[in-house]
Amino acid sequence: MGKLYTKSSKEEQLKHMNPKKETVQFLLNYSKALRIGEYQTMKFESLLN
Amino acid sequence: MDNSKATDASLVRAYLKGNENSLSILINRHQHRIYSFIYSKVFDKDIAEDVFQDTFIKVINTLKRGKYNEEGKFLPWVMRIAHNLIIDHFRRNKRMPKFENNGDFNIFSVLSDGELNIETQIIKDQIECDVQELIKELPEDQLEVLTMRIYKDMSFKEISERTGVSINTALGRMRYALINLRKIIEKHNLILTN
C-alpha cells in the first residue's frame, strides 16, 4: 500500500493534545502542599513540601 | 455522589472545603481544551506546558485564597487566565526575543565571540613577528611606503606628501612591496596563515 506523506492538519493534531502527566501531577502536589494562613486582614502562603 | 458527573461549581465548592480530588477531576475534565487553546496560540509544546502549569498555579492560588467568585463559570475563568498568561508570554518575548535551537541548525555555529583563542593568538603573534622580519628584505623605498600604509595607517595622499613622490608612485611602490613580499615568502618556504 502506498505511504501517506502528508502531515495531519493542525486541528487534527490539536485533538490529541494534552499536558504531560508530570505537569498535572505537579499541580495536584502543589495544591496539596499549599496552605494559606490568615492573620487579621493578611494572608500568608506556605508550601509544605 | 459520583464526583465525575458533578458540575464544575460543585467541584469547586468541594475543593474549597478541602477535597483535593475535586481539583484532579476539574483538571482532567478541562485539560484538553485549555492545553490545546494555549498550544494553538504559542505553537510550542514546552511553552504550552509552562503556560498550562502557570495557569493552574494561579487558579489554585486564587481558589485557596478564597478570591474566586462564582458569578462566572469555571472554564471561561480558567481560559481567561490562560489567555492573559499567553499575552504576558508574548510581551516578554517581544522585549527579549529568544532564539530556539531546533536541532537542524545551531546558532552558535554562525555566531562567534570574535575573540581569538590562545592558540590562534600565539599563531597570529608569530606571523606578525615573521612578517616584520621579512619586510626588512624589501628595498628601502618600498619598505617605507608599506610601513606607512600598514603600520602607521596613513593614506596614500599623506604618504605621497611625506615622501615627496606622486600618489601613483606611492601606489606602485606599495604594489611592488606586496609582490616582493610574496616572493620572499615563497623563497623561504613559509606558510603564513592562521
PDB file of C-alpha atoms in Angstrom:
ATOM      1  CA  MET A   1       0.000   0.000   0.000  1.00  0.00           C
ATOM      2  CA  GLY A   2       1.266   3.485  -0.823  1.00  0.00           C
ATOM      3  CA  LYS A   3       2.578   5.542   2.064  1.00  0.00           C
ATOM      4  CA  LEU A   4       0.986   8.804   3.056  1.00  0.00           C
ATOM      5  CA  TYR A   5       3.463  11.618   3.210  1.00  0.00           C
ATOM      6  CA  THR A   6       1.061  14.340   4.199  1.00  0.00           C
ATOM      7  CA  LYS A   7       1.032  15.649   7.727  1.00  0.00           C
ATOM      8  CA  SER A   8      -2.187  15.678   9.678  1.00  0.00           C
ATOM      9  CA  SER A   9      -3.805  19.082   9.882  1.00  0.00           C
ATOM     10  CA  LYS A  10      -3.297  21.367  12.878  1.00  0.00           C
ATOM     11  CA  GLU A  11      -6.884  20.768  14.003  1.00  0.00           C
ATOM     12  CA  GLU A  12      -6.235  17.047  13.877  1.00  0.00           C
ATOM     13  CA  GLN A  13      -3.076  17.445  15.948  1.00  0.00           C
ATOM     14  CA  LEU A  14      -4.891  19.605  18.485  1.00  0.00           C
ATOM     15  CA  LYS A  15      -7.492  16.873  19.010  1.00  0.00           C
ATOM     16  CA  HIS A  16      -4.932  14.667  20.700  1.00  0.00           C
ATOM     17  CA  MET A  17      -3.164  17.268  22.753  1.00  0.00           C
ATOM     18  CA  ASN A  18      -2.945  17.048  26.494  1.00  0.00           C
ATOM     19  CA  PRO A  19      -0.430  18.309  29.020  1.00  0.00           C
ATOM     20  CA  LYS A  20       2.131  15.858  30.329  1.00  0.00           C
ATOM     21  CA  LYS A  21       1.075  13.647  33.229  1.00  0.00           C
ATOM     22  CA  GLU A  22       4.003  15.039  35.215  1.00  0.00           C
ATOM     23  CA  THR A  23       2.634  18.578  34.837  1.00  0.00           C
ATOM     24  CA  VAL A  24      -0.798  17.565  36.107  1.00  0.00           C
ATOM     25  CA  GLN A  25       0.785  15.582  38.945  1.00  0.00           C
ATOM     26  CA  PHE A  26       2.922  18.591  39.854  1.00  0.00           C
ATOM     27  CA  LEU A  27      -0.186  20.777  40.042  1.00  0.00           C
ATOM     28  CA  LEU A  28      -2.016  18.287  42.254  1.00  0.00           C
ATOM     29  CA  ASN A  29       1.006  18.035  44.562  1.00  0.00           C
ATOM     30  CA  TYR A  30       1.341  21.814  44.582  1.00  0.00           C
ATOM     31  CA  SER A  31      -2.277  22.156  45.568  1.00  0.00           C
ATOM     32  CA  LYS A  32      -1.900  19.619  48.375  1.00  0.00           C
ATOM     33  CA  ALA A  33       1.217  21.367  49.674  1.00  0.00           C
ATOM     34  CA  LEU A  34      -0.147  24.921  49.532  1.00  0.00           C
ATOM     35  CA  ARG A  35      -1.555  26.338  52.718  1.00  0.00           C
ATOM     36  CA  ILE A  36      -2.937  29.840  53.060  1.00  0.00           C
ATOM     37  CA  GLY A  37      -2.678  31.163  56.571  1.00  0.00           C
ATOM     38  CA  GLU A  38      -4.696  34.145  57.696  1.00  0.00           C
ATOM     39  CA  TYR A  39      -3.828  36.675  60.315  1.00  0.00           C
ATOM     40  CA  GLN A  40      -6.262  39.539  60.731  1.00  0.00           C
ATOM     41  CA  THR A  41      -6.504  41.016  57.228  1.00  0.00           C
ATOM     42  CA  MET A  42      -3.312  39.442  55.933  1.00  0.00           C
ATOM     43  CA  LYS A  43      -2.922  36.143  54.112  1.00  0.00           C
ATOM     44  CA  PHE A  44       0.248  34.071  54.062  1.00  0.00           C
ATOM     45  CA  GLU A  45       1.177  31.379  51.598  1.00  0.00           C
ATOM     46  CA  SER A  46       3.241  28.422  52.665  1.00  0.00           C
ATOM     47  CA  LEU A  47       4.325  25.367  50.710  1.00  0.00           C
ATOM     48  CA  LEU A  48       4.584  22.346  52.943  1.00  0.00           C
ATOM     49  CA  ASN A  49       6.787  20.218  50.751  1.00  0.00           C
TER      50      ASN A  49
ATOM     51  CA  MET B   1     -22.138  11.127  44.958  1.00  0.00           C
ATOM     52  CA  ASP B   2     -20.314  10.286  41.735  1.00  0.00           C
ATOM     53  CA  ASN B   3     -17.831  13.135  41.546  1.00  0.00           C
ATOM     54  CA  SER B   4     -17.011  12.569  37.886  1.00  0.00           C
ATOM     55  CA  LYS B   5     -20.542  13.724  36.981  1.00  0.00           C
ATOM     56  CA  ALA B   6     -20.632  16.651  39.386  1.00  0.00           C
ATOM     57  CA  THR B   7     -20.829  20.151  37.973  1.00  0.00           C
ATOM     58  CA  ASP B   8     -17.775  22.386  37.928  1.00  0.00           C
ATOM     59  CA  ALA B   9     -19.361  24.659  40.515  1.00  0.00           C
ATOM     60  CA  SER B  10     -19.939  21.816  42.978  1.00  0.00           C
ATOM     61  CA  LEU B  11     -16.410  20.512  42.400  1.00  0.00           C
ATOM     62  CA  VAL B  12     -15.001  23.967  43.108  1.00  0.00           C
ATOM     63  CA  ARG B  13     -17.063  24.142  46.331  1.00  0.00           C
ATOM     64  CA  ALA B  14     -15.815  20.691  47.339  1.00  0.00           C
ATOM     65  CA  TYR B  15     -12.249  21.740  46.600  1.00  0.00           C
ATOM     66  CA  LEU B  16     -12.661  24.866  48.689  1.00  0.00           C
ATOM     67  CA  LYS B  17     -13.763  22.615  51.559  1.00  0.00           C
ATOM     68  CA  GLY B  18     -10.522  20.659  51.229  1.00  0.00           C
ATOM     69  CA  ASN B  19     -11.395  17.894  48.776  1.00  0.00           C
ATOM     70  CA  GLU B  20      -8.218  17.739  46.697  1.00  0.00           C
ATOM     71  CA  ASN B  21      -9.677  15.039  44.448  1.00  0.00           C
ATOM     72  CA  SER B  22     -12.102  17.617  43.053  1.00  0.00           C
ATOM     73  CA  LEU B  23      -9.221  19.566  41.578  1.00  0.00           C
ATOM     74  CA  SER B  24      -7.945  16.424  39.910  1.00  0.00           C
ATOM     75  CA  ILE B  25     -11.360  15.901  38.304  1.00  0.00           C
ATOM     76  CA  LEU B  26     -11.541  19.536  37.194  1.00  0.00           C
ATOM     77  CA  ILE B  27      -8.083  19.391  35.614  1.00  0.00           C
ATOM     78  CA  ASN B  28      -8.785  16.093  33.878  1.00  0.00           C
ATOM     79  CA  ARG B  29     -12.105  17.354  32.632  1.00  0.00           C
ATOM     80  CA  HIS B  30     -10.767  20.551  31.088  1.00  0.00           C
ATOM     81  CA  GLN B  31      -7.076  19.885  30.454  1.00  0.00           C
ATOM     82  CA  HIS B  32      -7.554  19.089  26.778  1.00  0.00           C
ATOM     83  CA  ARG B  33      -9.483  22.263  25.952  1.00  0.00           C
ATOM     84  CA  ILE B  34      -7.194  24.517  27.951  1.00  0.00           C
ATOM     85  CA  TYR B  35      -3.971  22.928  26.729  1.00  0.00           C
ATOM     86  CA  SER B  36      -4.997  22.901  23.063  1.00  0.00           C
ATOM     87  CA  PHE B  37      -6.180  26.517  23.381  1.00  0.00           C
ATOM     88  CA  ILE B  38      -2.744  27.512  24.703  1.00  0.00           C
ATOM     89  CA  TYR B  39      -0.920  25.415  22.099  1.00  0.00           C
ATOM     90  CA  SER B  40      -2.993  26.929  19.281  1.00  0.00           C
ATOM     91  CA  LYS B  41      -1.583  30.317  20.276  1.00  0.00           C
ATOM     92  CA  VAL B  42       2.035  29.560  21.134  1.00  0.00           C
ATOM     93  CA  PHE B  43       2.759  26.552  18.836  1.00  0.00           C
ATOM     94  CA  ASP B  44       5.405  25.199  21.137  1.00  0.00           C
ATOM     95  CA  LYS B  45       4.801  22.216  23.389  1.00  0.00           C
ATOM     96  CA  ASP B  46       7.237  23.292  26.101  1.00  0.00           C
ATOM     97  CA  ILE B  47       5.848  26.819  26.277  1.00  0.00           C
ATOM     98  CA  ALA B  48       2.286  25.464  26.216  1.00  0.00           C
ATOM     99  CA  GLU B  49       3.221  23.177  29.103  1.00  0.00           C
ATOM    100  CA  ASP B  50       4.648  26.124  31.071  1.00  0.00           C
ATOM    101  CA  VAL B  51       1.638  28.351  30.442  1.00  0.00           C
ATOM    102  CA  PHE B  52      -0.736  25.494  31.357  1.00  0.00           C
ATOM    103  CA  GLN B  53       1.140  24.983  34.619  1.00  0.00           C
ATOM    104  CA  ASP B  54       1.207  28.701  35.432  1.00  0.00           C
ATOM    105  CA  THR B  55      -2.499  28.946  34.655  1.00  0.00           C
ATOM    106  CA  PHE B  56      -3.410  26.274  37.189  1.00  0.00           C
ATOM    107  CA  ILE B  57      -0.983  27.609  39.779  1.00  0.00           C
ATOM    108  CA  LYS B  58      -2.897  30.878  39.517  1.00  0.00           C
ATOM    109  CA  VAL B  59      -6.208  29.003  39.680  1.00  0.00           C
ATOM    110  CA  ILE B  60      -5.106  27.097  42.786  1.00  0.00           C
ATOM    111  CA  ASN B  61      -3.778  30.228  44.495  1.00  0.00           C
ATOM    112  CA  THR B  62      -6.943  32.191  43.778  1.00  0.00           C
ATOM    113  CA  LEU B  63      -9.207  29.381  44.945  1.00  0.00           C
ATOM    114  CA  LYS B  64      -7.234  28.741  48.136  1.00  0.00           C
ATOM    115  CA  ARG B  65      -7.152  32.432  48.940  1.00  0.00           C
ATOM    116  CA  GLY B  66     -10.943  32.452  48.673  1.00  0.00           C
ATOM    117  CA  LYS B  67     -10.900  35.087  45.941  1.00  0.00           C
ATOM    118  CA  TYR B  68     -12.873  33.100  43.376  1.00  0.00           C
ATOM    119  CA  ASN B  69     -16.351  34.374  42.849  1.00  0.00           C
ATOM    120  CA  GLU B  70     -18.896  32.014  41.482  1.00  0.00           C
ATOM    121  CA  GLU B  71     -20.571  34.520  39.247  1.00  0.00           C
ATOM    122  CA  GLY B  72     -18.630  33.342  36.238  1.00  0.00           C
ATOM    123  CA  LYS B  73     -18.226  29.775  35.167  1.00  0.00           C
ATOM    124  CA  PHE B  74     -15.099  27.840  35.983  1.00  0.00           C
ATOM    125  CA  LEU B  75     -13.861  27.005  32.457  1.00  0.00           C
ATOM    126  CA  PRO B  76     -14.241  30.511  30.955  1.00  0.00           C
ATOM    127  CA  TRP B  77     -12.472  31.869  34.021  1.00  0.00           C
ATOM    128  CA  VAL B  78      -9.536  29.478  33.591  1.00  0.00           C
ATOM    129  CA  MET B  79      -9.422  30.216  29.857  1.00  0.00           C
ATOM    130  CA  ARG B  80      -9.221  33.924  30.612  1.00  0.00           C
ATOM    131  CA  ILE B  81      -6.283  33.350  32.960  1.00  0.00           C
ATOM    132  CA  ALA B  82      -4.574  31.236  30.258  1.00  0.00           C
ATOM    133  CA  HIS B  83      -5.268  33.940  27.690  1.00  0.00           C
ATOM    134  CA  ASN B  84      -3.701  36.628  29.901  1.00  0.00           C
ATOM    135  CA  LEU B  85      -0.653  34.466  30.548  1.00  0.00           C
ATOM    136  CA  ILE B  86      -0.233  33.874  26.802  1.00  0.00           C
ATOM    137  CA  ILE B  87      -0.265  37.645  26.266  1.00  0.00           C
ATOM    138  CA  ASP B  88       2.313  38.016  29.059  1.00  0.00           C
ATOM    139  CA  HIS B  89       4.443  35.398  27.338  1.00  0.00           C
ATOM    140  CA  PHE B  90       4.382  37.239  24.005  1.00  0.00           C
ATOM    141  CA  ARG B  91       5.072  40.575  25.664  1.00  0.00           C
ATOM    142  CA  ARG B  92       8.066  39.104  27.449  1.00  0.00           C
ATOM    143  CA  ASN B  93       9.315  37.543  24.214  1.00  0.00           C
ATOM    144  CA  LYS B  94       8.930  40.807  22.345  1.00  0.00           C
ATOM    145  CA  ARG B  95      11.099  42.558  24.897  1.00  0.00           C
ATOM    146  CA  MET B  96      13.654  39.788  24.865  1.00  0.00           C
ATOM    147  CA  PRO B  97      13.444  37.740  21.641  1.00  0.00           C
ATOM    148  CA  LYS B  98      14.663  34.235  22.159  1.00  0.00           C
ATOM    149  CA  PHE B  99      16.321  32.023  19.607  1.00  0.00           C
ATOM    150  CA  GLU B 100      15.466  28.363  19.971  1.00  0.00           C
ATOM    151  CA  ASN B 101      17.787  25.673  18.737  1.00  0.00           C
ATOM    152  CA  ASN B 102      15.687  23.131  16.921  1.00  0.00           C
ATOM    153  CA  GLY B 103      18.255  20.509  16.075  1.00  0.00           C
ATOM    154  CA  ASP B 104      18.869  21.164  12.377  1.00  0.00           C
ATOM    155  CA  PHE B 105      20.577  24.467  12.859  1.00  0.00           C
ATOM    156  CA  ASN B 106      22.757  25.634  15.665  1.00  0.00           C
ATOM    157  CA  ILE B 107      23.025  29.390  16.083  1.00  0.00           C
ATOM    158  CA  PHE B 108      26.437  29.010  17.736  1.00  0.00           C
ATOM    159  CA  SER B 109      27.866  27.610  14.503  1.00  0.00           C
ATOM    160  CA  VAL B 110      27.472  31.050  12.905  1.00  0.00           C
ATOM    161  CA  LEU B 111      27.912  33.216  15.964  1.00  0.00           C
ATOM    162  CA  SER B 112      31.336  33.558  17.491  1.00  0.00           C
ATOM    163  CA  ASP B 113      32.605  35.838  20.190  1.00  0.00           C
ATOM    164  CA  GLY B 114      35.086  37.406  17.753  1.00  0.00           C
ATOM    165  CA  GLU B 115      37.975  36.809  20.130  1.00  0.00           C
ATOM    166  CA  LEU B 116      40.896  34.632  19.177  1.00  0.00           C
ATOM    167  CA  ASN B 117      41.609  31.701  21.386  1.00  0.00           C
ATOM    168  CA  ILE B 118      45.037  31.303  22.954  1.00  0.00           C
ATOM    169  CA  GLU B 119      46.367  29.057  20.178  1.00  0.00           C
ATOM    170  CA  THR B 120      45.279  31.311  17.293  1.00  0.00           C
ATOM    171  CA  GLN B 121      46.547  34.357  19.216  1.00  0.00           C
ATOM    172  CA  ILE B 122      50.006  32.769  19.531  1.00  0.00           C
ATOM    173  CA  ILE B 123      49.990  31.871  15.805  1.00  0.00           C
ATOM    174  CA  LYS B 124      48.908  35.413  14.910  1.00  0.00           C
ATOM    175  CA  ASP B 125      51.701  36.930  17.034  1.00  0.00           C
ATOM    176  CA  GLN B 126      54.224  34.599  15.421  1.00  0.00           C
ATOM    177  CA  ILE B 127      53.054  35.509  11.907  1.00  0.00           C
ATOM    178  CA  GLU B 128      53.243  39.230  12.674  1.00  0.00           C
ATOM    179  CA  CYS B 129      56.721  38.779  14.065  1.00  0.00           C
ATOM    180  CA  ASP B 130      57.805  36.826  10.930  1.00  0.00           C
ATOM    181  CA  VAL B 131      56.348  39.460   8.610  1.00  0.00           C
ATOM    182  CA  GLN B 132      58.186  42.223  10.456  1.00  0.00           C
ATOM    183  CA  GLU B 133      61.441  40.362   9.830  1.00  0.00           C
ATOM    184  CA  LEU B 134      60.582  39.645   6.180  1.00  0.00           C
ATOM    185  CA  ILE B 135      59.780  43.215   5.216  1.00  0.00           C
ATOM    186  CA  LYS B 136      63.313  44.203   6.199  1.00  0.00           C
ATOM    187  CA  GLU B 137      64.428  42.427   2.995  1.00  0.00           C
ATOM    188  CA  LEU B 138      62.399  44.859   0.847  1.00  0.00           C
ATOM    189  CA  PRO B 139      64.087  47.755  -0.976  1.00  0.00           C
ATOM    190  CA  GLU B 140      64.165  50.910   1.140  1.00  0.00           C
ATOM    191  CA  ASP B 141      61.569  52.907  -0.873  1.00  0.00           C
ATOM    192  CA  GLN B 142      59.032  50.037  -0.839  1.00  0.00           C
ATOM    193  CA  LEU B 143      59.626  49.347   2.855  1.00  0.00           C
ATOM    194  CA  GLU B 144      58.983  52.990   3.638  1.00  0.00           C
ATOM    195  CA  VAL B 145      55.614  53.078   1.795  1.00  0.00           C
ATOM    196  CA  LEU B 146      54.491  49.717   3.206  1.00  0.00           C
ATOM    197  CA  THR B 147      55.356  50.726   6.777  1.00  0.00           C
ATOM    198  CA  MET B 148      53.498  53.998   6.473  1.00  0.00           C
ATOM    199  CA  ARG B 149      50.446  52.374   4.918  1.00  0.00           C
ATOM    200  CA  ILE B 150      50.150  49.232   7.054  1.00  0.00           C
ATOM    201  CA  TYR B 151      51.724  50.102  10.391  1.00  0.00           C
ATOM    202  CA  LYS B 152      51.069  53.841  10.544  1.00  0.00           C
ATOM    203  CA  ASP B 153      47.707  53.626   8.765  1.00  0.00           C
ATOM    204  CA  MET B 154      48.467  56.620   6.567  1.00  0.00           C
ATOM    205  CA  SER B 155      46.560  57.343   3.368  1.00  0.00           C
ATOM    206  CA  PHE B 156      48.395  57.307   0.020  1.00  0.00           C
ATOM    207  CA  LYS B 157      47.900  61.069  -0.163  1.00  0.00           C
ATOM    208  CA  GLU B 158      49.673  61.506   3.176  1.00  0.00           C
ATOM    209  CA  ILE B 159      52.411  59.079   2.101  1.00  0.00           C
ATOM    210  CA  SER B 160      52.987  60.979  -1.147  1.00  0.00           C
ATOM    211  CA  GLU B 161      53.218  64.258   0.789  1.00  0.00           C
ATOM    212  CA  ARG B 162      55.593  62.775   3.362  1.00  0.00           C
ATOM    213  CA  THR B 163      57.883  61.042   0.862  1.00  0.00           C
ATOM    214  CA  GLY B 164      57.680  63.725  -1.787  1.00  0.00           C
ATOM    215  CA  VAL B 165      56.541  61.388  -4.585  1.00  0.00           C
ATOM    216  CA  SER B 166      53.264  61.311  -6.514  1.00  0.00           C
ATOM    217  CA  ILE B 167      50.344  59.231  -5.299  1.00  0.00           C
ATOM    218  CA  ASN B 168      50.753  56.919  -8.288  1.00  0.00           C
ATOM    219  CA  THR B 169      54.365  56.285  -7.396  1.00  0.00           C
ATOM    220  CA  ALA B 170      53.409  55.539  -3.806  1.00  0.00           C
ATOM    221  CA  LEU B 171      50.702  53.140  -5.056  1.00  0.00           C
ATOM    222  CA  GLY B 172      53.205  51.489  -7.372  1.00  0.00           C
ATOM    223  CA  ARG B 173      55.753  51.076  -4.577  1.00  0.00           C
ATOM    224  CA  MET B 174      53.098  49.514  -2.364  1.00  0.00           C
ATOM    225  CA  ARG B 175      52.150  47.116  -5.157  1.00  0.00           C
ATOM    226  CA  TYR B 176      55.765  46.068  -5.733  1.00  0.00           C
ATOM    227  CA  ALA B 177      56.309  45.790  -1.988  1.00  0.00           C
ATOM    228  CA  LEU B 178      53.475  43.229  -1.770  1.00  0.00           C
ATOM    229  CA  ILE B 179      54.669  41.346  -4.864  1.00  0.00           C
ATOM    230  CA  ASN B 180      58.205  41.196  -3.500  1.00  0.00           C
ATOM    231  CA  LEU B 181      56.962  40.191  -0.077  1.00  0.00           C
ATOM    232  CA  ARG B 182      55.153  37.215  -1.660  1.00  0.00           C
ATOM    233  CA  LYS B 183      58.353  36.269  -3.467  1.00  0.00           C
ATOM    234  CA  ILE B 184      60.355  36.438  -0.242  1.00  0.00           C
ATOM    235  CA  ILE B 185      57.748  34.268   1.495  1.00  0.00           C
ATOM    236  CA  GLU B 186      57.951  31.706  -1.333  1.00  0.00           C
ATOM    237  CA  LYS B 187      61.748  31.772  -1.248  1.00  0.00           C
ATOM    238  CA  HIS B 188      61.740  30.975   2.464  1.00  0.00           C
ATOM    239  CA  ASN B 189      59.047  28.336   2.031  1.00  0.00           C
ATOM    240  CA  LEU B 190      56.902  29.978   4.669  1.00  0.00           C
ATOM    241  CA  ILE B 191      53.218  29.415   5.285  1.00  0.00           C
ATOM    242  CA  LEU B 192      51.762  32.500   6.859  1.00  0.00           C
ATOM    243  CA  THR B 193      48.201  31.569   7.527  1.00  0.00           C
ATOM    244  CA  ASN B 194      46.291  31.420  10.735  1.00  0.00           C
TER     245      ASN B 194
END
